[in-house]
Coordinates of C-alpha atoms and ligand atoms in Angstrom, one line a residue:
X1 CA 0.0 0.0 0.0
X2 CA 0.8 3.5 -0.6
X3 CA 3.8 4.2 2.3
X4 CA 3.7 8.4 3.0
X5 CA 7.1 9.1 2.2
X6 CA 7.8 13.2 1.5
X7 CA 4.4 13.6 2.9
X8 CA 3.0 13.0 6.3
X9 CA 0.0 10.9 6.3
X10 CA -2.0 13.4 8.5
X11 CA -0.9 16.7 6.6
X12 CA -4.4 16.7 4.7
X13 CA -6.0 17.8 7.9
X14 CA -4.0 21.1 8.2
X15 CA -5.7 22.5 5.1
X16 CA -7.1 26.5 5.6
X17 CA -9.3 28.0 3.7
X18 CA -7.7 30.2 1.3
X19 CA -7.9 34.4 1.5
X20 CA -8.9 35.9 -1.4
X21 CA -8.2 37.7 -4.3
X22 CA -4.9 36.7 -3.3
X23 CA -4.9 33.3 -4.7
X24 CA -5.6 32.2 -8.2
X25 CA -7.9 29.9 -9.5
X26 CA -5.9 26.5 -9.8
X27 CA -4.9 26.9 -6.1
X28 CA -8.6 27.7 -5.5
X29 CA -9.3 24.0 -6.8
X30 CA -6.5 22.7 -5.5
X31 CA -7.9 23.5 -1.9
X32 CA -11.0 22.5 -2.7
X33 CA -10.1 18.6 -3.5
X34 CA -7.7 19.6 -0.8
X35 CA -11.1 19.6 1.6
X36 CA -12.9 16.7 -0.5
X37 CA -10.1 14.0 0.8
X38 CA -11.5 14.8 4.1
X39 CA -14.4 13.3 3.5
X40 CA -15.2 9.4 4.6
X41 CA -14.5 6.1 2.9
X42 CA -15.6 2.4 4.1
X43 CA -12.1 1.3 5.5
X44 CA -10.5 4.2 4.7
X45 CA -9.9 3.2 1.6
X46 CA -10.2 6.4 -0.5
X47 CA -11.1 5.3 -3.3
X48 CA -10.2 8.1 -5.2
X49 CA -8.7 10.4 -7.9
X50 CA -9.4 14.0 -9.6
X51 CA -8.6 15.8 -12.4
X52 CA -8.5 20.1 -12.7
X53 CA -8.8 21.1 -15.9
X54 CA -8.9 24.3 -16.4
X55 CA -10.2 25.6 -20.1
X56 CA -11.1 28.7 -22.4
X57 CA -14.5 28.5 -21.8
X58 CA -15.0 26.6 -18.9
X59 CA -13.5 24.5 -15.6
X60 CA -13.6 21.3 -14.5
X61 CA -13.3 19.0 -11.6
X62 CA -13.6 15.6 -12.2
X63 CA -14.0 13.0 -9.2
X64 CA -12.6 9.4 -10.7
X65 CA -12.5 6.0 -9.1
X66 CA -9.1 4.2 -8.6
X67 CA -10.0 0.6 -9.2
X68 CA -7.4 -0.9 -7.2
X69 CA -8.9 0.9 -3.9
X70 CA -12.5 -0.6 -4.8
X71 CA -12.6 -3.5 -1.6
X72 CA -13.2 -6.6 -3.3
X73 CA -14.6 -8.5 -0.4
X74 CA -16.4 -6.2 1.8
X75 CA -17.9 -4.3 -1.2
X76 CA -18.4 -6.8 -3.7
X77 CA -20.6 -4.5 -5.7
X78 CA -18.8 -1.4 -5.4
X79 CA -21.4 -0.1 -3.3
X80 CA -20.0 1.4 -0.7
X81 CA -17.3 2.9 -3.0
X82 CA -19.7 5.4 -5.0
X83 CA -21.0 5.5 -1.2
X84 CA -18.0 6.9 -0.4
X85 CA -17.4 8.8 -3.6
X86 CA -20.8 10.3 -2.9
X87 CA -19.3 11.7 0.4
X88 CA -16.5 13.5 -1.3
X89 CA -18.8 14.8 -3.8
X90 CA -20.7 16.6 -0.6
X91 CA -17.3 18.1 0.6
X92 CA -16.4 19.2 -3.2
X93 CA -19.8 20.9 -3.5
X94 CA -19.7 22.7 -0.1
X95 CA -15.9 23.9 -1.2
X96 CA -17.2 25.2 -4.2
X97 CA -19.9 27.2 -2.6
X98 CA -17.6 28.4 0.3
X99 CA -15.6 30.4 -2.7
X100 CA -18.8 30.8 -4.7
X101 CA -18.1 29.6 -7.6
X102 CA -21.3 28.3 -10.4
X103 CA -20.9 24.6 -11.1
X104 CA -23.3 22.1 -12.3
X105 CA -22.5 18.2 -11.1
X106 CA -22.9 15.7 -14.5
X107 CA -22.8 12.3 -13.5
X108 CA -22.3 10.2 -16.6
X109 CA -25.1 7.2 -17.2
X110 CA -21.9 4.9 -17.5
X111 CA -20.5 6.1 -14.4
X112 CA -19.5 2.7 -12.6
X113 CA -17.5 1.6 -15.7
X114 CA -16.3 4.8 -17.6
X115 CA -13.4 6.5 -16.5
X116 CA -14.7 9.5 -15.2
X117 CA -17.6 9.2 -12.2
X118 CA -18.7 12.9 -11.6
X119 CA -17.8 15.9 -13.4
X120 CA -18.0 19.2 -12.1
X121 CA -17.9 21.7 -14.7
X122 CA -17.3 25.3 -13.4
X123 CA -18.9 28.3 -15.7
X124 CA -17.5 31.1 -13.7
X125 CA -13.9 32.0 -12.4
X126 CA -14.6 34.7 -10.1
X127 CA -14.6 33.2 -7.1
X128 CA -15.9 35.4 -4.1
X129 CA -16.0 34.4 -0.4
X130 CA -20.0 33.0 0.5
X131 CA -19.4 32.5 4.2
X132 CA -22.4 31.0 4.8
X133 CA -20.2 27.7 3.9
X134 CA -17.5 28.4 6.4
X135 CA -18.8 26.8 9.4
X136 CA -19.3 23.3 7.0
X137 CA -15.7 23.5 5.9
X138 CA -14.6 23.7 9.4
X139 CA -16.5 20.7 10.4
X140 CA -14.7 18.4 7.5
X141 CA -11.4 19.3 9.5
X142 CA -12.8 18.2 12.5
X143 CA -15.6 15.4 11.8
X144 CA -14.6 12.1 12.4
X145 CA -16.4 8.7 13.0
X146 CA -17.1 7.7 16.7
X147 CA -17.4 4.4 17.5
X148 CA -17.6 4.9 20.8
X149 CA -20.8 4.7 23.1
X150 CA -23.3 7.8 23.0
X151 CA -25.4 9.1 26.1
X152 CA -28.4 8.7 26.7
X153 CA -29.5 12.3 25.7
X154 CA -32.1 12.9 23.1
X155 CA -31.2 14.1 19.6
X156 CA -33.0 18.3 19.4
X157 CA -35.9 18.0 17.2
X158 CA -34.1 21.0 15.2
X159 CA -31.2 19.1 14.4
X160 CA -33.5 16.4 13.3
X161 CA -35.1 18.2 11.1
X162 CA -32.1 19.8 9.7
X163 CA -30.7 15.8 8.6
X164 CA -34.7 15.6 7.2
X165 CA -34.1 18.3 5.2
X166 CA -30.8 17.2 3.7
X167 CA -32.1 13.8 2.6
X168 CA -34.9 15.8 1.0
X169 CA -32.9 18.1 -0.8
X170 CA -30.9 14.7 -1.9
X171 CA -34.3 13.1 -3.0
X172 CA -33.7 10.1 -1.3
X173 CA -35.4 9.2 2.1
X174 CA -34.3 9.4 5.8
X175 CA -35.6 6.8 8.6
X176 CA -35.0 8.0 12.5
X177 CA -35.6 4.6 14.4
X178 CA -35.9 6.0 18.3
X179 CA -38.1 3.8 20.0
X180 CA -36.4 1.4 22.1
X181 CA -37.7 -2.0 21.2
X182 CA -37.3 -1.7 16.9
X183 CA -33.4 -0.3 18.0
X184 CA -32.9 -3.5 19.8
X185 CA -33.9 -5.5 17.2
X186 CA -31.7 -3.6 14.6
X187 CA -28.7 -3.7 16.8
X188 CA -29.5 -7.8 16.9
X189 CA -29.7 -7.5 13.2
X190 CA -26.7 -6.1 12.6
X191 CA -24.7 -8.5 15.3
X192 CA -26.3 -11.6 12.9
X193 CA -24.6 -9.5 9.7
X194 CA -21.0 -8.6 11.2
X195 CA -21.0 -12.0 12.3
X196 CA -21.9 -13.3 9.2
X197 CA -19.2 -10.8 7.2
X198 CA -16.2 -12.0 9.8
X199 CA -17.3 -15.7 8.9
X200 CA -15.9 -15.1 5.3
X201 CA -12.0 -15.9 5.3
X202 CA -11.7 -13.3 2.2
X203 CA -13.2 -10.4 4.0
X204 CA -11.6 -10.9 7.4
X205 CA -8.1 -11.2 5.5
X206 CA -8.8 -8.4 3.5
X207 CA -9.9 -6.0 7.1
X208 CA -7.0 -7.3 8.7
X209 CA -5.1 -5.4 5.8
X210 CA -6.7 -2.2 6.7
X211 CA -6.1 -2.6 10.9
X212 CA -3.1 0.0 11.3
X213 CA -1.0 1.1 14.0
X214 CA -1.6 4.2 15.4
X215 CA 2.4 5.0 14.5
X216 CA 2.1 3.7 11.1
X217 CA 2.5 6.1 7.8
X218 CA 0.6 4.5 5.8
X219 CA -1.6 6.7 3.5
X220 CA -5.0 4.4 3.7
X221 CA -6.5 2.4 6.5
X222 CA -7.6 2.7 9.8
X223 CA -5.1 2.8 13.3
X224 CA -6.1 0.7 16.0
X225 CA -7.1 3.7 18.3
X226 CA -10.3 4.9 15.9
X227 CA -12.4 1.2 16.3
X228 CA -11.6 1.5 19.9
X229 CA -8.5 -0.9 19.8
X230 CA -5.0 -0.3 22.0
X231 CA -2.0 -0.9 20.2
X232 CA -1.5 -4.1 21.4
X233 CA -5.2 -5.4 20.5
X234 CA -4.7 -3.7 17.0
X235 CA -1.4 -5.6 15.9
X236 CA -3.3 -8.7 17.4
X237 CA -6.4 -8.5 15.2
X238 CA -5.0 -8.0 12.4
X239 CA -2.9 -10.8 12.8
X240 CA -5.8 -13.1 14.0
X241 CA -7.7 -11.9 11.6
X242 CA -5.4 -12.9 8.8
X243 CA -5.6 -17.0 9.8
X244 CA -7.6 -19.4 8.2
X245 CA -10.1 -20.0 11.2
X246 CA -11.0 -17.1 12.9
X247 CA -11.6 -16.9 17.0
X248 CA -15.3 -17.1 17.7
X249 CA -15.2 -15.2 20.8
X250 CA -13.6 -12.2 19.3
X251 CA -16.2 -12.3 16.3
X252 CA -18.9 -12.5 19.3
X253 CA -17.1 -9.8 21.2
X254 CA -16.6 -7.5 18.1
X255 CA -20.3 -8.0 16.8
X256 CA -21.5 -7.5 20.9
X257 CA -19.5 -4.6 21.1
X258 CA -21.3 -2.8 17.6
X259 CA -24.6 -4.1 18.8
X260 CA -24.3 -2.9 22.2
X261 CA -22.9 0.6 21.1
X262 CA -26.1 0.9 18.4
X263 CA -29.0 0.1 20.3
X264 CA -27.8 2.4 23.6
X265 CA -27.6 5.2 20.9
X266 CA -30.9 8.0 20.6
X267 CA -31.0 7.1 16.9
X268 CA -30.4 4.8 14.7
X269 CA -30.8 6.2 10.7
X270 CA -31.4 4.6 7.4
X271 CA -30.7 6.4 4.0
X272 CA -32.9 4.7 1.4
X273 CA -33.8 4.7 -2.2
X274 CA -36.4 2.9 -4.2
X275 CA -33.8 2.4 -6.7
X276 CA -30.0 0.4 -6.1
X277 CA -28.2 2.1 -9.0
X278 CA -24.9 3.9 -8.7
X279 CA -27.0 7.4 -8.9
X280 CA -28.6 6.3 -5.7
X281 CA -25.6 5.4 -3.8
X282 CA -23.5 8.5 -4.6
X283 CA -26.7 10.9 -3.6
X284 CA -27.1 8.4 -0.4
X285 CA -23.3 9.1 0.1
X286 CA -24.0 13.1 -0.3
X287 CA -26.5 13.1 1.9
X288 CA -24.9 11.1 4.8
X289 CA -21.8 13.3 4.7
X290 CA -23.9 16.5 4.9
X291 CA -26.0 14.7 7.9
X292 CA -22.3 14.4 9.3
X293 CA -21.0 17.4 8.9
X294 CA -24.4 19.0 10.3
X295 CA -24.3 16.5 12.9
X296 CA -20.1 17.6 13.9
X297 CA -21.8 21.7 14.0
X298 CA -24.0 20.4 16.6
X299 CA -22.0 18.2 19.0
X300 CA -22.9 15.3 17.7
X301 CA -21.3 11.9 17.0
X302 CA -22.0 9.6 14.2
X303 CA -20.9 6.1 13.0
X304 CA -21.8 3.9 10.2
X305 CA -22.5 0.2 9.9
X306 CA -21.7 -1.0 6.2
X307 CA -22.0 -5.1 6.7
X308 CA -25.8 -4.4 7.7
X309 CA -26.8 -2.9 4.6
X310 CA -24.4 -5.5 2.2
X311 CA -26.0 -8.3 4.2
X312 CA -29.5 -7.5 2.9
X313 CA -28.6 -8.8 -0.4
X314 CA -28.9 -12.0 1.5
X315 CA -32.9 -12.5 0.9
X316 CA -32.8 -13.6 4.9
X317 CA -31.6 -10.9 6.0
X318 CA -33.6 -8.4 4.1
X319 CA -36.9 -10.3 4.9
X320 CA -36.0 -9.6 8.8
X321 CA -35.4 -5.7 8.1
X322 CA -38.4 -4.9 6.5
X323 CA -40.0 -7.4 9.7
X324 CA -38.3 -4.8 11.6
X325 CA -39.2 -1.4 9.8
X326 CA -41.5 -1.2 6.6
X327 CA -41.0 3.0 7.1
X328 CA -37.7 3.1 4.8
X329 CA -37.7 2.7 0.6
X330 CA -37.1 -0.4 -1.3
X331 CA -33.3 0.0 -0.9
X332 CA -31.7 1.1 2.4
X333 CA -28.3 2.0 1.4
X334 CA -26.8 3.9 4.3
X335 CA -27.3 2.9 8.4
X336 CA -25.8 5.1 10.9
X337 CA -26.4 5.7 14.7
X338 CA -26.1 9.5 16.3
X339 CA -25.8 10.7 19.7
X340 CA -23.7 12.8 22.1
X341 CA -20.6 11.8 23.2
X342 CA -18.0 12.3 26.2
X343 CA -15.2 11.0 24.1
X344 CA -13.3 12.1 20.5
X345 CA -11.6 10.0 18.4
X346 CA -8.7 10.5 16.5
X347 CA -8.3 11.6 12.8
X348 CA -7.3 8.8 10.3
X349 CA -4.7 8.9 8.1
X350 CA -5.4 10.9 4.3
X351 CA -3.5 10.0 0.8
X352 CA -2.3 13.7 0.2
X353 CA -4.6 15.5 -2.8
X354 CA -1.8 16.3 -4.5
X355 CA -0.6 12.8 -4.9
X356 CA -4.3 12.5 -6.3
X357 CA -4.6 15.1 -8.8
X358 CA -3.9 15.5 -12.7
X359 CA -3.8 19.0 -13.9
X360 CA -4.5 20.1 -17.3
X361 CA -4.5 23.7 -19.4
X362 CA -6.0 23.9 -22.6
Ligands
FMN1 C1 -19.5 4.0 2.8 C2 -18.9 3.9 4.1 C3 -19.0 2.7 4.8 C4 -18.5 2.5 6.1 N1 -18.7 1.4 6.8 C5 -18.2 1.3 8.1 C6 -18.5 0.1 8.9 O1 -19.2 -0.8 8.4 N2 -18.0 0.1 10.1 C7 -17.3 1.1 10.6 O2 -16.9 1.0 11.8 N3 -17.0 2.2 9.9 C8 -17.4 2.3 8.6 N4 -17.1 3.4 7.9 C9 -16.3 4.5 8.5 C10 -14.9 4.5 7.9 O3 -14.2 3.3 8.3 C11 -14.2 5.8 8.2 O4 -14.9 6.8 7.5 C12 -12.7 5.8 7.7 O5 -12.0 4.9 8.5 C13 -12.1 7.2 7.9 O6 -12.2 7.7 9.1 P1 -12.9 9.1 9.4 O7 -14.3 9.0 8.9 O8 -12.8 9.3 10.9 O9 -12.1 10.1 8.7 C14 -17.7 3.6 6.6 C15 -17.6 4.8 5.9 C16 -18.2 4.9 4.7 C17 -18.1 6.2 4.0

């Protein structure tokens, strides 16, 4: 895997926003997919790469997949990689309307296989300060996912109905499940579908590649201290993990530990579509990173559970959802818990932009 070797792995999160008119318009998108890396990835895999072109007419910034980041096992659709694409798109956008620029976001029809997977094309250069977008840019520098335990301390009915409004604007629909008994029975839920994820040699060898240590410099993956493992525990995963039979007590423990953390939480979310086409998972993406970044402006902590909504393709597993909750569409694609929380967590490591980007003049 990538190793950082001029670059710390943790410069991306020192980004500022830039003064203007002193910079010019290629640093301008330079900062802004300097921002977009912030966003979230399932494993941490950031499974991505852009292109600036700047033209005669008009600009562009193009989002891309790299291929070799897609994870073959845990997302054996690619799913949860225009999931994750989705969320970068959300911090693109919300850079782009911080320095006020006019865009419009194509997504072409042959997006999963064709080399580019969202175009931004930019119509005017002049960018001007909109400040209304500073307070979101400042919560992608210090959002990160909390896997920790949440207290018991209701979610305000105003933040609520901001995440309402997002998935609106997004056209897809948002699920709150609050009562007690339907979040027990989701947290159980998900317990069967990590279990049933770490039961598959392939997957667990491919997580264990993504365990890091909290001293590593590696550009992609998670340290031990953001899933709530020491040092010690971390190294010993990953190793575990890696064997041909796996420990049934730590697969227990681990699921326990997700389960128990979920269904103590105020809320448990679904984002769902009536459709499962790479459209819907990059808007679900969009709109969970906005939920997180309105979430971080209000205190609040949020973590996602991916092996719940990959399980469903499993006709078992889906049945017992919709036994659970018939209120979400056709498709959930994105499951989350929020709540308040005592404790932070770390920032993970970031594949500098620069490293990312192409950059073309006509
Ligand atoms: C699409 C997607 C799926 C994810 N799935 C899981 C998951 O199943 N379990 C989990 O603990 N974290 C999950 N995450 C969180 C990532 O592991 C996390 O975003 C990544 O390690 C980077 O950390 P950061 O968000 O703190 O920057 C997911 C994130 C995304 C965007």
């Amino acid at each position: 895997m990538n190793k950082a070797k001029k670059n710390s792995n943790y410069d991306a999160w020192g980004i500022e926003r830039l003064k203007l008119p002193n910079a010019d318009i290629e640093k301008i998108y330079r900062n802004i997919v300097g921002w977009t890396i912030l966003a979230p990835s399932s494993h941490n895999s950031q499974p991505w790469k852009f292109k600036i072109h700047i033209g005669a007419k008009s600009d562009s910034i193009s989002i891309l997949i790299d291929k070799s980041r897609i994870l073959r096992e845990s997302d054996k659709y690619s799913r949860q990689t225009f999931i994750s694409l989705g969320c970068a798109l959300a911090n693109l956008t919300n850079a782009a309307d911080y320095y006020g620029l006019h865009y419009t976001v194509k997504i072409p029809v042959n997006s999963s296989k064709g080399d580019e997977s969202v175009i931004i094309s930019i119509s005017k250069k002049d960018a001007k300060i909109n400040n209304r977008f500073r307070k979101i840019l400042d919560s992608m520098k210090t959002r990160t996912m909390n896997r920790g335990n949440y207290l018991d301390k209701a979610i305000p009915k105003i933040v609520l109905r901001k995440f309402y409004n997002i998935a609106e604007n997004g056209g897809l629909r948002l699920t709150a499940i609050m009562d007690q008994r339907t979040k027990n029975l989701i947290s159980e839920l998900q317990f069967q579908a990590d279990l049933y994820a770490i039961a598959d040699t392939k997957f667990r060898k491919e997580l264990a590649r993504f365990i890091l240590s909290d001293k590593s410099d590696e550009f992609i993956g998670m340290p031990a201290k953001t899933i709530k493992l020491s040092e010690e525990m971390g190294i010993y995963i990953s190793k575990k993990l890696s064997e041909k039979l796996f420990d049934a007590d730590i697969s227990s423990g681990f699921a326990a530990s997700n389960r128990d953390a979920m269904r103590n939480s105020p809320g448990i979310f679904v984002i769902s579509s009536p459709k499962d086409s790479v459209l819907s998972w990059i808007k679900a993406g969009q709109i969970f990173e906005n939920i997180a970044l309105i979430a971080e402006q209000n205190g609040l902590a949020i973590s996602v559970y991916a092996a719940i909504i990959e399980s469903m393709r499993d006709k078992i597993f889906q049945k017992n959802f919709f036994n659970i909750t018939s209120d979400t569409q056709k498709v959930p694609l994105v499951l989350f818990r929020a709540g308040y929380s005592k404790q932070s967590y770390p920032h993970s490591p970031r594949i500098p932009s620069d490293l990312l980007t192409q950059y073309s003049k006509d």
